[in-house]
Amino acid sequence: MAKTDSLMTPQRPMISSIIGLRCPVCREGKVFSNFFLKMHSNCPVCGLKFEREPGYFLGAMYFSYGMGIPPLTLMTIFQRWILPERSMISCILVSTLIFLPMVVPIVRYSRVMWLHLDRFFDPQEPS
Ligand SMILES: [Zn+2]
């Protein structure tokens, strides 16, 4: 496994590496090792440790909240608009069921966005 090289210049644009779920440093190594939520502990290309400290990915919740709440709210409002006789709790439940398949992609992208944001503002490894 290669070590992090401070002189390494990423070839891929940041937005492309986020869309491709790639490492924030080398922008080549994949963050996830399968199609679900299993992550590599270190980047397979540059060796960057993804989880800097315990609880590191709590910051990803800001992104998952931002990606999850607007579609849920809009789906609920849309249902109330087209079916005004339906109860609010029923609309929320239907929206949640429709939303469930999006949970895994949202968690994956929120973690990668958090990695990129954190590494952008704090690229140094903790001592
Ligand atoms: Zn890397």
PDB file of C-alpha atoms and ligand atoms in Angstrom:
ATOM      1  CA  MET A   1       0.000   0.000   0.000  1.00  0.00           C
ATOM      2  CA  ALA A   2       1.370   3.390  -0.963  1.00  0.00           C
ATOM      3  CA  LYS A   3       1.881   6.133   1.604  1.00  0.00           C
ATOM      4  CA  THR A   4       0.373   9.598   1.398  1.00  0.00           C
ATOM      5  CA  ASP A   5       2.622  11.811  -0.696  1.00  0.00           C
ATOM      6  CA  SER A   6       2.291  15.500   0.106  1.00  0.00           C
ATOM      7  CA  LEU A   7       3.492  16.311  -3.405  1.00  0.00           C
ATOM      8  CA  MET A   8       0.801  14.158  -4.994  1.00  0.00           C
ATOM      9  CA  THR A   9      -1.271  16.232  -7.379  1.00  0.00           C
ATOM     10  CA  PRO A  10      -4.779  14.909  -7.995  1.00  0.00           C
ATOM     11  CA  GLN A  11      -5.681  14.621 -11.652  1.00  0.00           C
ATOM     12  CA  ARG A  12      -9.418  14.257 -11.186  1.00  0.00           C
ATOM     13  CA  PRO A  13     -11.538  17.364 -10.353  1.00  0.00           C
ATOM     14  CA  MET A  14     -13.013  17.409  -6.843  1.00  0.00           C
ATOM     15  CA  ILE A  15     -16.631  17.228  -8.051  1.00  0.00           C
ATOM     16  CA  SER A  16     -15.795  14.227 -10.190  1.00  0.00           C
ATOM     17  CA  SER A  17     -14.123  12.452  -7.282  1.00  0.00           C
ATOM     18  CA  ILE A  18     -17.148  13.147  -5.047  1.00  0.00           C
ATOM     19  CA  ILE A  19     -19.530  11.775  -7.676  1.00  0.00           C
ATOM     20  CA  GLY A  20     -17.265   8.757  -8.109  1.00  0.00           C
ATOM     21  CA  LEU A  21     -17.006   8.276  -4.294  1.00  0.00           C
ATOM     22  CA  ARG A  22     -13.211   8.659  -4.384  1.00  0.00           C
ATOM     23  CA  CYS A  23     -10.534   9.566  -1.848  1.00  0.00           C
ATOM     24  CA  PRO A  24     -10.251  13.321  -1.060  1.00  0.00           C
ATOM     25  CA  VAL A  25      -6.427  13.330  -1.333  1.00  0.00           C
ATOM     26  CA  CYS A  26      -5.480  11.289  -4.393  1.00  0.00           C
ATOM     27  CA  ARG A  27      -9.031  11.354  -5.862  1.00  0.00           C
ATOM     28  CA  GLU A  28      -8.454   7.897  -7.323  1.00  0.00           C
ATOM     29  CA  GLY A  29      -8.926   5.351  -4.534  1.00  0.00           C
ATOM     30  CA  LYS A  30     -12.465   4.189  -3.871  1.00  0.00           C
ATOM     31  CA  VAL A  31     -13.832   4.978  -0.403  1.00  0.00           C
ATOM     32  CA  PHE A  32     -16.303   2.073  -0.313  1.00  0.00           C
ATOM     33  CA  SER A  33     -15.368  -1.556  -0.816  1.00  0.00           C
ATOM     34  CA  ASN A  34     -18.845  -2.778  -1.827  1.00  0.00           C
ATOM     35  CA  PHE A  35     -22.179  -1.439  -3.056  1.00  0.00           C
ATOM     36  CA  PHE A  36     -23.527  -1.055   0.476  1.00  0.00           C
ATOM     37  CA  LEU A  37     -21.883   0.804   3.365  1.00  0.00           C
ATOM     38  CA  LYS A  38     -18.625  -1.101   3.862  1.00  0.00           C
ATOM     39  CA  MET A  39     -15.747   1.377   3.697  1.00  0.00           C
ATOM     40  CA  HIS A  40     -12.040   0.812   3.241  1.00  0.00           C
ATOM     41  CA  SER A  41     -10.219   1.871   6.416  1.00  0.00           C
ATOM     42  CA  ASN A  42      -7.428   3.354   4.278  1.00  0.00           C
ATOM     43  CA  CYS A  43      -7.364   4.553   0.700  1.00  0.00           C
ATOM     44  CA  PRO A  44      -6.307   1.651  -1.560  1.00  0.00           C
ATOM     45  CA  VAL A  45      -4.212   4.049  -3.681  1.00  0.00           C
ATOM     46  CA  CYS A  46      -2.539   6.577  -1.337  1.00  0.00           C
ATOM     47  CA  GLY A  47      -3.082   4.930   2.074  1.00  0.00           C
ATOM     48  CA  LEU A  48      -4.988   7.854   3.623  1.00  0.00           C
ATOM     49  CA  LYS A  49      -6.816   6.811   6.798  1.00  0.00           C
ATOM     50  CA  PHE A  50     -10.442   7.783   6.172  1.00  0.00           C
ATOM     51  CA  GLU A  51     -11.730   7.790   9.760  1.00  0.00           C
ATOM     52  CA  ARG A  52      -9.444  10.271  11.488  1.00  0.00           C
ATOM     53  CA  GLU A  53     -10.846   9.659  14.966  1.00  0.00           C
ATOM     54  CA  PRO A  54     -13.732   7.813  16.644  1.00  0.00           C
ATOM     55  CA  GLY A  55     -17.027   9.421  15.695  1.00  0.00           C
ATOM     56  CA  TYR A  56     -15.445  11.175  12.755  1.00  0.00           C
ATOM     57  CA  PHE A  57     -18.373  10.540  10.420  1.00  0.00           C
ATOM     58  CA  LEU A  58     -20.894  12.282  12.690  1.00  0.00           C
ATOM     59  CA  GLY A  59     -20.132  15.356  10.591  1.00  0.00           C
ATOM     60  CA  ALA A  60     -21.545  13.518   7.577  1.00  0.00           C
ATOM     61  CA  MET A  61     -24.962  13.788   9.217  1.00  0.00           C
ATOM     62  CA  TYR A  62     -25.106  17.452   8.185  1.00  0.00           C
ATOM     63  CA  PHE A  63     -24.947  16.373   4.557  1.00  0.00           C
ATOM     64  CA  SER A  64     -27.331  13.444   4.932  1.00  0.00           C
ATOM     65  CA  TYR A  65     -29.816  15.702   6.715  1.00  0.00           C
ATOM     66  CA  GLY A  66     -29.549  18.238   3.905  1.00  0.00           C
ATOM     67  CA  MET A  67     -30.052  15.555   1.253  1.00  0.00           C
ATOM     68  CA  GLY A  68     -32.819  13.719   3.106  1.00  0.00           C
ATOM     69  CA  ILE A  69     -35.175  16.252   4.639  1.00  0.00           C
ATOM     70  CA  PRO A  70     -35.983  18.353   1.512  1.00  0.00           C
ATOM     71  CA  PRO A  71     -37.185  15.393  -0.623  1.00  0.00           C
ATOM     72  CA  LEU A  72     -39.192  13.990   2.293  1.00  0.00           C
ATOM     73  CA  THR A  73     -40.804  17.352   2.927  1.00  0.00           C
ATOM     74  CA  LEU A  74     -41.553  17.962  -0.742  1.00  0.00           C
ATOM     75  CA  MET A  75     -43.060  14.486  -1.194  1.00  0.00           C
ATOM     76  CA  THR A  76     -45.265  15.001   1.865  1.00  0.00           C
ATOM     77  CA  ILE A  77     -46.401  18.457   0.720  1.00  0.00           C
ATOM     78  CA  PHE A  78     -47.080  17.136  -2.776  1.00  0.00           C
ATOM     79  CA  GLN A  79     -49.237  14.305  -1.418  1.00  0.00           C
ATOM     80  CA  ARG A  80     -51.217  16.703   0.768  1.00  0.00           C
ATOM     81  CA  TRP A  81     -51.725  18.901  -2.274  1.00  0.00           C
ATOM     82  CA  ILE A  82     -53.003  16.184  -4.629  1.00  0.00           C
ATOM     83  CA  LEU A  83     -54.800  14.131  -1.939  1.00  0.00           C
ATOM     84  CA  PRO A  84     -56.100  16.626   0.648  1.00  0.00           C
ATOM     85  CA  GLU A  85     -58.408  14.022   2.246  1.00  0.00           C
ATOM     86  CA  ARG A  86     -55.391  11.869   3.213  1.00  0.00           C
ATOM     87  CA  SER A  87     -54.123  12.341   6.775  1.00  0.00           C
ATOM     88  CA  MET A  88     -50.761  13.981   7.409  1.00  0.00           C
ATOM     89  CA  ILE A  89     -49.354  10.890   9.168  1.00  0.00           C
ATOM     90  CA  SER A  90     -50.341   8.757   6.187  1.00  0.00           C
ATOM     91  CA  CYS A  91     -48.574  11.170   3.816  1.00  0.00           C
ATOM     92  CA  ILE A  92     -45.426  11.085   5.972  1.00  0.00           C
ATOM     93  CA  LEU A  93     -45.457   7.274   6.084  1.00  0.00           C
ATOM     94  CA  VAL A  94     -45.875   6.979   2.300  1.00  0.00           C
ATOM     95  CA  SER A  95     -43.085   9.516   1.752  1.00  0.00           C
ATOM     96  CA  THR A  96     -40.823   7.572   4.097  1.00  0.00           C
ATOM     97  CA  LEU A  97     -41.495   4.312   2.235  1.00  0.00           C
ATOM     98  CA  ILE A  98     -40.733   5.989  -1.100  1.00  0.00           C
ATOM     99  CA  PHE A  99     -37.590   7.508   0.418  1.00  0.00           C
ATOM    100  CA  LEU A 100     -36.152   4.280   1.913  1.00  0.00           C
ATOM    101  CA  PRO A 101     -34.242   3.133  -1.220  1.00  0.00           C
ATOM    102  CA  MET A 102     -32.398   6.469  -1.230  1.00  0.00           C
ATOM    103  CA  VAL A 103     -30.961   6.004   2.279  1.00  0.00           C
ATOM    104  CA  VAL A 104     -27.877   3.997   1.266  1.00  0.00           C
ATOM    105  CA  PRO A 105     -26.806   6.356  -1.568  1.00  0.00           C
ATOM    106  CA  ILE A 106     -27.378   9.363   0.700  1.00  0.00           C
ATOM    107  CA  VAL A 107     -25.235   7.878   3.488  1.00  0.00           C
ATOM    108  CA  ARG A 108     -22.478   7.020   0.992  1.00  0.00           C
ATOM    109  CA  TYR A 109     -22.449  10.461  -0.605  1.00  0.00           C
ATOM    110  CA  SER A 110     -22.740  12.280   2.722  1.00  0.00           C
ATOM    111  CA  ARG A 111     -19.647  10.479   4.033  1.00  0.00           C
ATOM    112  CA  VAL A 112     -17.635  11.262   0.918  1.00  0.00           C
ATOM    113  CA  MET A 113     -18.752  14.917   0.967  1.00  0.00           C
ATOM    114  CA  TRP A 114     -17.758  15.126   4.625  1.00  0.00           C
ATOM    115  CA  LEU A 115     -14.352  13.599   3.830  1.00  0.00           C
ATOM    116  CA  HIS A 116     -13.767  16.129   1.067  1.00  0.00           C
ATOM    117  CA  LEU A 117     -14.962  19.109   3.121  1.00  0.00           C
ATOM    118  CA  ASP A 118     -12.894  18.116   6.142  1.00  0.00           C
ATOM    119  CA  ARG A 119      -9.755  17.461   4.085  1.00  0.00           C
ATOM    120  CA  PHE A 120     -10.246  20.716   2.192  1.00  0.00           C
ATOM    121  CA  PHE A 121     -10.238  22.826   5.384  1.00  0.00           C
ATOM    122  CA  ASP A 122      -7.906  20.600   7.451  1.00  0.00           C
ATOM    123  CA  PRO A 123      -5.560  18.613   5.207  1.00  0.00           C
ATOM    124  CA  GLN A 124      -3.058  17.793   7.994  1.00  0.00           C
ATOM    125  CA  GLU A 125      -3.051  14.453   9.738  1.00  0.00           C
ATOM    126  CA  PRO A 126      -3.605  14.645  13.541  1.00  0.00           C
ATOM    127  CA  SER A 127      -0.364  14.217  15.483  1.00  0.00           C
TER     128      SER A 127
HETATM  129 ZN    ZN B   1      -6.231   8.233  -1.777  1.00  0.00          ZN
END
